[in-house]
Structures are given as C-alpha cells and as structure tokens.
mmCIF file of C-alpha atoms and ligand atoms in Angstrom:
data_model
loop_
_atom_site.group_PDB
_atom_site.id
_atom_site.type_symbol
_atom_site.label_atom_id
_atom_site.label_comp_id
_atom_site.label_asym_id
_atom_site.label_seq_id
_atom_site.Cartn_x
_atom_site.Cartn_y
_atom_site.Cartn_z
ATOM 1 C CA MET A 697 -27.380 65.399 1.650
ATOM 2 C CA ASP A 698 -30.044 63.672 -0.480
ATOM 3 C CA ARG A 699 -30.853 60.192 0.704
ATOM 4 C CA PHE A 700 -29.777 57.362 -1.584
ATOM 5 C CA GLN A 701 -32.616 55.797 -3.605
ATOM 6 C CA THR A 702 -32.384 52.187 -2.494
ATOM 7 C CA VAL A 703 -33.727 48.691 -2.993
ATOM 8 C CA LEU A 704 -32.931 46.137 -0.295
ATOM 9 C CA LEU A 705 -32.063 42.582 -1.271
ATOM 10 C CA PHE A 706 -33.402 40.679 1.663
ATOM 11 C CA GLY A 707 -33.334 37.044 2.700
ATOM 12 C CA ALA A 708 -31.845 34.380 4.928
ATOM 13 C CA PRO A 709 -28.188 33.345 4.724
ATOM 14 C CA GLY A 710 -27.741 31.324 1.541
ATOM 15 C CA ALA A 711 -30.841 32.704 -0.227
ATOM 16 C CA GLY A 712 -28.717 34.141 -3.045
ATOM 17 C CA LYS A 713 -28.669 37.883 -2.275
ATOM 18 C CA GLY A 714 -24.981 38.168 -3.099
ATOM 19 C CA THR A 715 -25.296 36.210 -6.353
ATOM 20 C CA GLN A 716 -28.220 38.317 -7.560
ATOM 21 C CA GLY A 717 -26.671 41.567 -6.358
ATOM 22 C CA ALA A 718 -23.380 40.886 -8.105
ATOM 23 C CA ILE A 719 -25.147 40.228 -11.431
ATOM 24 C CA LEU A 720 -27.398 43.293 -11.133
ATOM 25 C CA GLY A 721 -24.433 45.430 -10.128
ATOM 26 C CA ARG A 722 -22.918 44.825 -13.581
ATOM 27 C CA ILE A 723 -25.879 46.542 -15.254
ATOM 28 C CA PRO A 724 -25.437 50.296 -15.831
ATOM 29 C CA GLY A 725 -27.670 52.245 -13.466
ATOM 30 C CA PHE A 726 -27.425 49.767 -10.587
ATOM 31 C CA PHE A 727 -24.886 49.847 -7.792
ATOM 32 C CA HIS A 728 -24.616 46.782 -5.581
ATOM 33 C CA LEU A 729 -23.054 46.820 -2.151
ATOM 34 C CA SER A 730 -22.786 43.794 0.100
ATOM 35 C CA CYS A 731 -22.096 44.641 3.716
ATOM 36 C CA GLY A 732 -20.541 41.226 4.379
ATOM 37 C CA GLU A 733 -18.165 41.712 1.455
ATOM 38 C CA VAL A 734 -17.050 45.091 2.758
ATOM 39 C CA PHE A 735 -16.348 43.465 6.117
ATOM 40 C CA ARG A 736 -14.470 40.581 4.500
ATOM 41 C CA SER A 737 -12.272 42.997 2.551
ATOM 42 C CA LEU A 738 -10.900 44.484 5.799
ATOM 43 C CA ASP A 739 -7.408 43.607 6.946
ATOM 44 C CA ILE A 740 -8.004 41.081 9.718
ATOM 45 C CA HIS A 741 -5.196 42.723 11.742
ATOM 46 C CA SER A 742 -6.808 46.165 11.669
ATOM 47 C CA GLU A 743 -8.951 47.217 14.623
ATOM 48 C CA LEU A 744 -12.231 46.913 12.707
ATOM 49 C CA GLY A 745 -11.039 43.748 10.958
ATOM 50 C CA SER A 746 -10.434 42.033 14.270
ATOM 51 C CA VAL A 747 -13.852 43.130 15.585
ATOM 52 C CA PHE A 748 -15.421 41.647 12.444
ATOM 53 C CA TYR A 749 -13.512 38.377 12.930
ATOM 54 C CA GLU A 750 -14.548 38.155 16.577
ATOM 55 C CA TYR A 751 -18.257 38.286 15.702
ATOM 56 C CA SER A 752 -18.436 36.639 12.283
ATOM 57 C CA SER A 753 -16.459 33.585 13.370
ATOM 58 C CA LYS A 754 -19.289 32.874 15.836
ATOM 59 C CA GLY A 755 -22.002 33.624 13.289
ATOM 60 C CA GLU A 756 -22.992 36.781 15.157
ATOM 61 C CA LEU A 757 -23.700 40.306 14.012
ATOM 62 C CA VAL A 758 -21.129 43.054 14.389
ATOM 63 C CA PRO A 759 -22.558 45.757 16.735
ATOM 64 C CA ASP A 760 -24.985 48.126 15.001
ATOM 65 C CA GLU A 761 -23.279 51.515 15.463
ATOM 66 C CA ILE A 762 -19.922 50.172 14.218
ATOM 67 C CA THR A 763 -21.604 48.497 11.249
ATOM 68 C CA VAL A 764 -23.660 51.467 10.107
ATOM 69 C CA LYS A 765 -20.694 53.843 10.564
ATOM 70 C CA MET A 766 -18.476 51.559 8.499
ATOM 71 C CA TRP A 767 -21.169 51.223 5.839
ATOM 72 C CA ALA A 768 -21.727 55.006 5.663
ATOM 73 C CA GLU A 769 -17.986 55.648 5.359
ATOM 74 C CA ASN A 770 -17.729 53.059 2.618
ATOM 75 C CA MET A 771 -20.617 54.663 0.712
ATOM 76 C CA LYS A 772 -18.917 58.042 1.038
ATOM 77 C CA ALA A 773 -15.692 56.620 -0.391
ATOM 78 C CA GLN A 774 -17.577 54.992 -3.295
ATOM 79 C CA THR A 775 -19.246 58.348 -3.983
ATOM 80 C CA VAL A 776 -15.995 60.345 -3.842
ATOM 81 C CA LEU A 777 -14.414 57.887 -6.268
ATOM 82 C CA SER A 778 -17.497 58.219 -8.545
ATOM 83 C CA LEU A 779 -18.005 54.468 -8.420
ATOM 84 C CA PHE A 780 -21.460 55.193 -7.050
ATOM 85 C CA LYS A 781 -23.372 58.130 -8.542
ATOM 86 C CA SER A 782 -26.325 58.788 -6.292
ATOM 87 C CA HIS A 783 -28.247 60.763 -8.939
ATOM 88 C CA ASP A 784 -27.845 58.093 -11.609
ATOM 89 C CA ASP A 785 -27.649 54.786 -9.782
ATOM 90 C CA LEU A 786 -30.222 52.773 -7.906
ATOM 91 C CA LEU A 787 -28.465 51.430 -4.825
ATOM 92 C CA LEU A 788 -28.961 47.708 -4.166
ATOM 93 C CA LEU A 789 -28.055 46.852 -0.598
ATOM 94 C CA ASP A 790 -27.413 43.305 0.464
ATOM 95 C CA GLY A 791 -26.910 42.228 4.066
ATOM 96 C CA ILE A 792 -27.813 45.577 5.614
ATOM 97 C CA PRO A 793 -29.936 46.585 7.523
ATOM 98 C CA ARG A 794 -29.760 43.351 9.484
ATOM 99 C CA ASN A 795 -32.058 44.348 12.332
ATOM 100 C CA VAL A 796 -34.581 47.057 13.200
ATOM 101 C CA LYS A 797 -31.980 49.186 15.001
ATOM 102 C CA GLN A 798 -29.848 49.314 11.854
ATOM 103 C CA ALA A 799 -32.921 50.162 9.763
ATOM 104 C CA GLN A 800 -33.567 53.119 12.076
ATOM 105 C CA LEU A 801 -29.943 54.270 12.024
ATOM 106 C CA MET A 802 -29.964 54.133 8.223
ATOM 107 C CA GLU A 803 -33.080 56.269 7.768
ATOM 108 C CA GLU A 804 -30.962 59.396 7.432
ATOM 109 C CA TYR A 805 -28.996 57.878 4.541
ATOM 110 C CA ILE A 806 -31.405 55.779 2.478
ATOM 111 C CA ASP A 807 -34.825 56.168 0.929
ATOM 112 C CA VAL A 808 -36.116 52.605 0.600
ATOM 113 C CA LEU A 809 -38.137 52.266 -2.613
ATOM 114 C CA GLY A 810 -38.514 48.512 -2.456
ATOM 115 C CA VAL A 811 -37.540 45.362 -0.598
ATOM 116 C CA VAL A 812 -36.968 42.200 -2.632
ATOM 117 C CA HIS A 813 -37.389 39.285 -0.255
ATOM 118 C CA LEU A 814 -35.725 36.145 -1.602
ATOM 119 C CA VAL A 815 -37.767 33.429 0.025
ATOM 120 C CA CYS A 816 -36.561 29.929 0.667
ATOM 121 C CA LYS A 817 -38.652 27.719 2.886
ATOM 122 C CA ASP A 818 -36.273 24.765 2.741
ATOM 123 C CA LYS A 819 -33.811 25.587 5.514
ATOM 124 C CA GLU A 820 -31.816 22.380 5.131
ATOM 125 C CA ALA A 821 -31.249 23.074 1.400
ATOM 126 C CA MET A 822 -29.940 26.532 2.301
ATOM 127 C CA ILE A 823 -27.598 25.104 4.898
ATOM 128 C CA LYS A 824 -26.198 22.664 2.322
ATOM 129 C CA ARG A 825 -25.718 25.561 -0.106
ATOM 130 C CA LEU A 826 -23.837 27.569 2.505
ATOM 131 C CA ARG A 827 -21.487 24.706 3.323
ATOM 132 C CA ARG A 828 -20.694 24.167 -0.345
ATOM 133 C CA ARG A 829 -19.976 27.866 -0.795
ATOM 134 C CA ALA A 830 -17.814 27.983 2.339
ATOM 135 C CA LEU A 831 -15.536 25.287 0.946
ATOM 136 C CA LYS A 832 -15.253 27.057 -2.415
ATOM 137 C CA GLU A 833 -14.781 30.580 -1.091
ATOM 138 C CA ASN A 834 -12.856 29.790 2.064
ATOM 139 C CA ARG A 835 -15.422 31.464 4.336
ATOM 140 C CA ILE A 836 -14.842 30.880 8.009
ATOM 141 C CA ASP A 837 -18.408 31.662 9.060
ATOM 142 C CA ASP A 838 -20.112 29.012 6.956
ATOM 143 C CA ALA A 839 -17.578 26.216 7.253
ATOM 144 C CA GLN A 840 -19.002 24.901 10.512
ATOM 145 C CA GLU A 841 -22.528 23.647 10.873
ATOM 146 C CA ASP A 842 -23.029 25.168 14.349
ATOM 147 C CA VAL A 843 -22.006 28.615 13.072
ATOM 148 C CA ILE A 844 -24.416 28.344 10.139
ATOM 149 C CA ARG A 845 -27.248 27.383 12.483
ATOM 150 C CA ARG A 846 -26.396 30.332 14.723
ATOM 151 C CA ARG A 847 -26.564 32.635 11.665
ATOM 152 C CA TRP A 848 -30.030 31.280 10.868
ATOM 153 C CA GLU A 849 -31.195 31.697 14.444
ATOM 154 C CA ILE A 850 -30.102 35.340 14.395
ATOM 155 C CA TYR A 851 -31.748 35.824 11.013
ATOM 156 C CA GLU A 852 -35.054 34.536 12.329
ATOM 157 C CA ARG A 853 -34.894 36.462 15.586
ATOM 158 C CA GLU A 854 -33.338 39.779 14.532
ATOM 159 C CA THR A 855 -33.350 40.168 10.767
ATOM 160 C CA ALA A 856 -36.772 38.839 9.739
ATOM 161 C CA PRO A 857 -38.539 41.568 11.840
ATOM 162 C CA VAL A 858 -36.998 44.189 9.508
ATOM 163 C CA LEU A 859 -39.768 43.163 7.078
ATOM 164 C CA ASP A 860 -42.318 44.622 9.504
ATOM 165 C CA TYR A 861 -40.383 47.868 9.768
ATOM 166 C CA TYR A 862 -41.009 48.854 6.129
ATOM 167 C CA PRO A 863 -44.490 49.456 4.652
ATOM 168 C CA SER A 864 -45.875 46.180 3.322
ATOM 169 C CA ASP A 865 -46.540 47.655 -0.142
ATOM 170 C CA LEU A 866 -42.778 48.059 -0.629
ATOM 171 C CA ILE A 867 -42.092 44.369 -0.086
ATOM 172 C CA VAL A 868 -42.145 41.785 -2.858
ATOM 173 C CA GLU A 869 -41.417 38.108 -2.460
ATOM 174 C CA VAL A 870 -39.333 36.231 -4.998
ATOM 175 C CA ASP A 871 -38.868 32.471 -4.816
ATOM 176 C CA ALA A 872 -35.146 31.926 -4.179
ATOM 177 C CA VAL A 873 -35.238 28.322 -5.336
ATOM 178 C CA GLY A 874 -34.292 27.854 -8.957
ATOM 179 C CA SER A 875 -31.392 28.629 -11.237
ATOM 180 C CA PRO A 876 -29.655 31.998 -10.753
ATOM 181 C CA ALA A 877 -31.003 33.024 -14.188
ATOM 182 C CA SER A 878 -34.630 32.279 -13.354
ATOM 183 C CA VAL A 879 -34.390 34.001 -9.971
ATOM 184 C CA LEU A 880 -32.757 36.947 -11.762
ATOM 185 C CA GLN A 881 -35.655 37.131 -14.195
ATOM 186 C CA HIS A 882 -38.084 37.552 -11.304
ATOM 187 C CA VAL A 883 -35.879 40.027 -9.455
ATOM 188 C CA LEU A 884 -35.586 42.140 -12.628
ATOM 189 C CA GLU A 885 -39.381 42.218 -12.945
ATOM 190 C CA GLU A 886 -39.409 43.993 -9.593
ATOM 191 C CA VAL A 887 -36.403 46.299 -9.748
ATOM 192 C CA VAL A 888 -36.558 47.529 -13.370
ATOM 193 C CA PRO A 889 -39.877 49.401 -12.888
ATOM 194 C CA ILE A 890 -38.412 51.052 -9.770
ATOM 195 C CA GLN A 891 -35.339 52.139 -11.701
ATOM 196 C CA ASP A 892 -37.465 53.423 -14.609
ATOM 197 C CA ALA A 893 -39.655 55.436 -12.270
ATOM 198 C CA HIS A 894 -36.789 57.192 -10.487
ATOM 199 C CA PHE A 895 -33.865 57.513 -12.872
ATOM 200 C CA ASN A 896 -33.040 58.514 -16.420
ATOM 201 C CA ASN A 897 -32.013 55.719 -18.755
ATOM 202 C CA PRO A 898 -28.233 55.396 -18.104
ATOM 203 C CA ILE A 899 -27.508 55.012 -21.836
ATOM 204 C CA SER A 900 -29.913 57.454 -23.519
ATOM 205 C CA GLY A 901 -30.324 59.845 -20.600
ATOM 206 C CA GLU A 902 -34.122 59.767 -21.097
ATOM 207 C CA HIS A 903 -36.947 58.460 -18.975
ATOM 208 C CA ASP A 904 -38.628 55.437 -20.608
HETATM 209 P P1 AMP B 1951 -22.894 38.009 5.061
HETATM 210 O O1 AMP B 1951 -21.879 37.776 3.994
HETATM 211 O O2 AMP B 1951 -23.858 39.103 4.703
HETATM 212 O O3 AMP B 1951 -23.581 36.783 5.518
HETATM 213 O O4 AMP B 1951 -22.082 38.575 6.327
HETATM 214 C C1 AMP B 1951 -21.037 37.847 6.933
HETATM 215 C C2 AMP B 1951 -20.848 38.319 8.367
HETATM 216 O O5 AMP B 1951 -20.521 39.712 8.366
HETATM 217 C C3 AMP B 1951 -22.072 38.209 9.245
HETATM 218 O O6 AMP B 1951 -22.208 36.937 9.833
HETATM 219 C C4 AMP B 1951 -21.794 39.272 10.303
HETATM 220 O O7 AMP B 1951 -20.843 38.836 11.261
HETATM 221 C C5 AMP B 1951 -21.146 40.367 9.479
HETATM 222 N N1 AMP B 1951 -22.152 41.291 8.937
HETATM 223 C C6 AMP B 1951 -22.484 41.482 7.623
HETATM 224 N N2 AMP B 1951 -23.432 42.412 7.498
HETATM 225 C C7 AMP B 1951 -23.731 42.818 8.764
HETATM 226 C C8 AMP B 1951 -24.639 43.761 9.320
HETATM 227 N N3 AMP B 1951 -25.455 44.504 8.552
HETATM 228 N N4 AMP B 1951 -24.662 43.901 10.654
HETATM 229 C C9 AMP B 1951 -23.855 43.215 11.463
HETATM 230 N N5 AMP B 1951 -22.988 42.303 11.015
HETATM 231 C C10 AMP B 1951 -22.903 42.104 9.686
#
C-alpha cells in the first residue's frame, strides 16, 4: 500500500485545528479527518465508544494502539467508499498523532509532507474558547475547567514533543489568533504549494 500524502494540523486544544480542517476539507483535493470527531461519532454503548468515554471524560488520551487501529480502519472505510482518494487528495489530519508513539505507529500509513502548527501563546484565551465551544456543542470534555486543564497538561507533556519527531524543515508556524478567515489565509499559503507539488489540479487534471 502507498502511504497517504499527509499534512498534519497541529496545535493545542482550542487552537482552531478543527475549524480550519473543516473549511479546507470542503475544497476539492483536500480530505480532512479529525480523530476526535471520529471518536465522538461512536455509539457510547459500543465497546470502543465506552473506552473513548472513559478517557475523554477525564481529558486523557485513548491508548495508542486502540487509537491508531481505529484511525487506520476509518481511513480504510473512507477509501473503500471513495470519500478519500489517496491518489488525488492531500490528507489533512487533525488530532492525530497525539504523541511520539502514535507518530511511530503511523509511519507505515502516512508520508508527512508538512506540519502546520497553529500557535497560540495565550493559554487563558484558549481555555475560554474551549468552554464557549463546549456549551455550544455539548462536549463533555471541555465543559469542566479541570478537564480542560488536564487536556492542556497532556498536550504540553505528550503532544508538543511530536514537533521534535518530524524534520524541522517540514514544520511551519501559523498564528492561531485572529479571525478564522485570516488564519485560513495563512494556512492556505502553506498547504496550497504542498498540494500543487504532489497532486494534479482536481478540476483540470493538470499540474500547475
Ligand atoms: P479532540 O477533539 O481532538 O480534542 O479529541 C477529544 C478527545 O478524543 C481527546 O481528549 C481524547 O480523549 C480523544 N482523542 C482524540 N484524538 C486522540 C488521539 N490521537 N489519541 C488519543 N486520544 C485521542
């Protein structure tokens, strides 16, 4: 199997990975997948759904092997259904890999062409953003302040080191503070050249 050509949307909880990914995923030639969303779509009474609930309700990460297996199976399903076309689409992953172990386990599946790091230095602003979103979207993990803080702690301890796992020339920083449109503008400046370099134009079929 060819590895999927991938860009990682990276950043702390509340940095806007999901917002940016969802917008980009509407553009032909990009396929966005949020690991957290896949988990949230599970039936809470299923075996995997209850494992997810057990960890996410405490702000903790689901164990690595289970997570990567679930992600790989989901990608396979998206491919079989032709929702994701690995030869045409640049894969935008959000929320995975979440630690170095996951990055290693995913090597066999993904070829990382770039990492867009959405940077927000104002932790308290992010925490406010998460609480607002939790109320709107009915998210158990971000409704309680202690769970949010636990998510940040885990981000700093386990997820941030993923940035050292990939070659530094693949990583670009984008300021996550600003309107979704202005952040999008900067993200596009990074991902469009990657798409142009690796894929045919999804409309004309030609390289630019
Ligand atoms: P997110 O929406 O990305 O913040 O994810 C919500 C929750 O899903 C996290 O707090 C974790 O419990 C779980 N989760 C999402 N992605 C991962 C991952 N890559 N590894 C482990 N747990 C994850």
